[in-house]
């Protein structure tokens, strides 16, 4: 579909283009490879993109490149290789006031913690991710962070039970009983 067409167009940016243009095209390709689930090519192209990111000055682009490379490592199961790019991407986002970069760096770190079995770190990090996604107002970021939080909720066994039949009040009480209910309703002052 459209992602594959985008990959083809971005692949046409050649070596004659500036480092910034080539980095932007490669970072766009990393995003499309992530969306299409092509983890192998995402990993292959991450090295070249990170090399170019080291030669450009656009802080947002550098942060996005690092995060996408980190995601590729997480999805490939190479958590050690993900740590550096994600930490640098997070620092880049925090240092330059780029909330999108911060939210997605933390999202990838939460994903890595979840994959490694560190559910406590995943939970604490996802609390930050969900709050940040709400502040961003980006529906996709919020939906994906809540989806990852739902996976964590299942792993933690965070459930509520009642004997049927249930009324509206029962259902509302059940939703509020689970430990992760603040994720559903936001935070005080948010």
Tab-separated table of C-alpha atoms in Angstrom:
chain	number	residue	atom	x	y	z
A	1	UNK	CA	0.000	0.000	0.000
A	2	UNK	CA	0.968	3.555	0.725
A	3	UNK	CA	3.765	2.636	3.141
A	4	UNK	CA	5.503	0.558	0.503
A	5	UNK	CA	5.134	3.387	-2.003
A	6	UNK	CA	6.600	5.795	0.557
A	7	UNK	CA	9.535	3.444	1.123
A	8	UNK	CA	10.217	3.430	-2.611
A	9	UNK	CA	10.094	7.226	-2.863
A	10	UNK	CA	12.337	7.731	0.161
A	11	UNK	CA	14.757	5.142	-1.203
A	12	UNK	CA	15.392	7.410	-4.196
A	13	UNK	CA	17.217	10.019	-2.129
A	14	UNK	CA	20.784	9.465	-3.265
A	15	UNK	CA	24.282	10.101	-1.968
A	16	UNK	CA	24.382	13.463	-3.745
A	17	UNK	CA	21.830	14.898	-1.316
A	18	UNK	CA	22.899	16.698	1.860
A	19	UNK	CA	23.456	14.721	5.058
A	20	UNK	CA	20.334	16.336	6.530
A	21	UNK	CA	18.199	15.321	3.538
A	22	UNK	CA	19.562	11.783	3.534
A	23	UNK	CA	19.058	11.478	7.309
A	24	UNK	CA	15.491	12.753	7.000
A	25	UNK	CA	14.757	10.261	4.208
A	26	UNK	CA	16.323	7.363	6.119
A	27	UNK	CA	14.466	8.291	9.299
A	28	UNK	CA	11.232	8.389	7.308
A	29	UNK	CA	12.081	4.945	5.979
A	30	UNK	CA	12.703	3.697	9.540
A	31	UNK	CA	9.233	4.895	10.545
A	32	UNK	CA	7.606	3.201	7.590
A	33	UNK	CA	9.564	-0.004	8.187
A	34	UNK	CA	8.387	0.038	11.802
A	35	UNK	CA	4.767	0.496	10.710
A	36	UNK	CA	5.010	-2.318	8.169
A	37	UNK	CA	6.659	-4.623	10.711
A	38	UNK	CA	9.831	-5.141	8.664
A	39	UNK	CA	12.113	-5.414	11.677
A	40	UNK	CA	15.029	-6.916	9.747
A	41	UNK	CA	15.236	-3.982	7.314
A	42	UNK	CA	14.569	-1.529	10.139
A	43	UNK	CA	17.662	-2.871	11.894
A	44	UNK	CA	19.718	-2.865	8.688
A	45	UNK	CA	18.922	0.757	7.873
A	46	UNK	CA	19.236	2.028	11.462
A	47	UNK	CA	23.036	2.043	11.422
A	48	UNK	CA	23.237	4.273	8.353
A	49	UNK	CA	20.548	6.579	9.735
A	50	UNK	CA	22.322	6.902	13.103
A	51	UNK	CA	25.624	7.653	11.353
A	52	UNK	CA	23.950	10.456	9.406
A	53	UNK	CA	22.170	11.691	12.547
A	54	UNK	CA	25.610	12.230	14.068
A	55	UNK	CA	26.373	14.706	11.272
A	56	UNK	CA	23.209	16.855	11.384
A	57	UNK	CA	22.106	19.611	13.747
A	58	UNK	CA	18.321	19.141	13.820
A	59	UNK	CA	17.676	17.965	17.377
A	60	UNK	CA	14.215	16.620	16.586
A	61	UNK	CA	15.493	14.590	13.656
A	62	UNK	CA	18.362	13.195	15.717
A	63	UNK	CA	15.968	12.193	18.504
A	64	UNK	CA	13.502	10.541	16.121
A	65	UNK	CA	16.294	8.628	14.379
A	66	UNK	CA	17.644	7.325	17.685
A	67	UNK	CA	14.192	6.299	18.893
A	68	UNK	CA	13.316	4.420	15.711
A	69	UNK	CA	16.671	2.626	15.816
A	70	UNK	CA	15.958	1.742	19.448
A	71	UNK	CA	12.506	0.423	18.564
A	72	UNK	CA	14.098	-1.759	15.893
A	73	UNK	CA	16.482	-3.244	18.440
A	74	UNK	CA	13.649	-3.854	20.943
A	75	UNK	CA	11.477	-5.603	18.361
A	76	UNK	CA	14.450	-7.679	17.232
A	77	UNK	CA	14.953	-8.763	20.845
A	78	UNK	CA	18.336	-7.015	21.188
A	79	UNK	CA	17.533	-5.068	24.350
A	80	UNK	CA	21.183	-4.238	25.054
A	81	UNK	CA	21.500	-2.557	21.633
A	82	UNK	CA	18.298	-0.579	22.300
A	83	UNK	CA	19.488	1.013	25.555
A	84	UNK	CA	21.981	3.496	24.092
A	85	UNK	CA	19.873	4.953	21.286
A	86	UNK	CA	16.803	5.193	23.525
A	87	UNK	CA	18.707	6.894	26.349
A	88	UNK	CA	20.299	9.338	23.905
A	89	UNK	CA	16.960	9.967	22.184
A	90	UNK	CA	15.300	10.661	25.539
A	91	UNK	CA	18.105	13.020	26.559
A	92	UNK	CA	17.823	14.774	23.195
A	93	UNK	CA	14.070	15.224	23.638
A	94	UNK	CA	14.358	16.454	27.225
A	95	UNK	CA	17.249	18.772	26.427
A	96	UNK	CA	15.527	20.429	23.499
A	97	UNK	CA	11.947	20.497	24.779
A	98	UNK	CA	10.548	18.035	22.233
A	99	UNK	CA	7.674	16.235	23.973
A	100	UNK	CA	6.942	13.896	21.042
A	101	UNK	CA	10.513	12.594	21.192
A	102	UNK	CA	10.313	12.194	24.988
A	103	UNK	CA	7.016	10.287	24.900
A	104	UNK	CA	8.169	7.883	22.202
A	105	UNK	CA	11.594	7.298	23.748
A	106	UNK	CA	9.892	6.378	27.010
A	107	UNK	CA	7.371	4.245	25.140
A	108	UNK	CA	10.208	2.222	23.609
A	109	UNK	CA	11.909	1.963	27.013
A	110	UNK	CA	8.639	0.673	28.507
A	111	UNK	CA	8.371	-1.848	25.674
A	112	UNK	CA	11.941	-3.001	26.398
A	113	UNK	CA	11.179	-3.336	30.120
A	114	UNK	CA	8.061	-5.342	29.331
A	115	UNK	CA	9.956	-7.654	26.969
A	116	UNK	CA	12.685	-8.164	29.586
A	117	UNK	CA	10.101	-9.081	32.229
A	118	UNK	CA	10.715	-5.990	34.385
A	119	UNK	CA	7.031	-5.258	34.922
A	120	UNK	CA	7.616	-2.683	37.680
A	121	UNK	CA	9.801	-0.531	35.438
A	122	UNK	CA	7.384	-1.006	32.546
A	123	UNK	CA	4.489	0.169	34.741
A	124	UNK	CA	6.322	3.234	36.073
A	125	UNK	CA	7.518	4.217	32.611
A	126	UNK	CA	4.089	3.681	31.051
A	127	UNK	CA	2.564	6.003	33.643
A	128	UNK	CA	4.856	8.732	32.259
A	129	UNK	CA	4.117	7.730	28.666
A	130	UNK	CA	0.344	7.855	29.054
A	131	UNK	CA	0.495	11.207	30.850
A	132	UNK	CA	2.817	12.583	28.168
A	133	UNK	CA	0.640	11.239	25.355
A	134	UNK	CA	-2.397	12.927	26.897
A	135	UNK	CA	-0.484	16.226	27.053
A	136	UNK	CA	0.595	15.849	23.422
A	137	UNK	CA	-3.002	15.396	22.358
A	138	UNK	CA	-1.879	12.850	19.771
A	139	UNK	CA	-4.591	10.163	19.532
A	140	UNK	CA	-2.242	7.576	17.983
A	141	UNK	CA	0.386	8.007	20.706
A	142	UNK	CA	-2.272	7.757	23.400
A	143	UNK	CA	-3.935	4.709	21.832
A	144	UNK	CA	-0.669	2.814	21.431
A	145	UNK	CA	0.450	3.638	24.969
A	146	UNK	CA	-2.893	2.522	26.409
A	147	UNK	CA	-2.665	-0.655	24.328
A	148	UNK	CA	0.756	-1.440	25.796
A	149	UNK	CA	-0.622	-0.608	29.244
A	150	UNK	CA	-3.469	-3.094	28.635
A	151	UNK	CA	-0.879	-5.790	27.872
A	152	UNK	CA	0.907	-4.966	31.113
A	153	UNK	CA	-2.402	-5.007	33.002
A	154	UNK	CA	-3.049	-8.536	31.729
A	155	UNK	CA	0.428	-9.663	32.762
A	156	UNK	CA	-0.034	-8.185	36.228
A	157	UNK	CA	-3.438	-9.842	36.647
A	158	UNK	CA	-5.060	-6.473	37.396
A	159	UNK	CA	-8.705	-7.557	37.248
A	160	UNK	CA	-12.004	-7.079	38.999
A	161	UNK	CA	-14.764	-9.684	39.397
A	162	UNK	CA	-18.500	-9.669	40.088
A	163	UNK	CA	-21.228	-12.278	39.917
A	164	UNK	CA	-23.702	-11.588	37.089
A	165	UNK	CA	-26.133	-10.055	36.430
A	166	UNK	CA	-24.374	-6.677	36.476
A	167	UNK	CA	-25.858	-3.234	36.412
A	168	UNK	CA	-24.319	0.054	35.320
A	169	UNK	CA	-23.120	0.811	38.855
A	170	UNK	CA	-21.438	-2.592	39.128
A	171	UNK	CA	-19.598	-2.078	35.855
A	172	UNK	CA	-18.494	1.446	36.835
A	173	UNK	CA	-17.243	0.170	40.209
A	174	UNK	CA	-15.317	-2.665	38.560
A	175	UNK	CA	-13.512	-0.284	36.218
A	176	UNK	CA	-12.459	1.893	39.161
A	177	UNK	CA	-11.277	-1.070	41.263
A	178	UNK	CA	-8.371	-2.032	39.054
A	179	UNK	CA	-4.984	-0.545	39.909
A	180	UNK	CA	-4.539	0.810	36.402
A	181	UNK	CA	-7.801	2.802	36.393
A	182	UNK	CA	-5.968	6.158	36.524
A	183	UNK	CA	-4.729	5.359	33.014
A	184	UNK	CA	-8.324	5.330	31.811
A	185	UNK	CA	-9.440	8.527	33.472
A	186	UNK	CA	-6.327	10.666	33.379
A	187	UNK	CA	-4.599	12.145	36.374
A	188	UNK	CA	-5.721	14.787	38.829
A	189	UNK	CA	-4.919	18.161	37.333
A	190	UNK	CA	-4.431	16.724	33.835
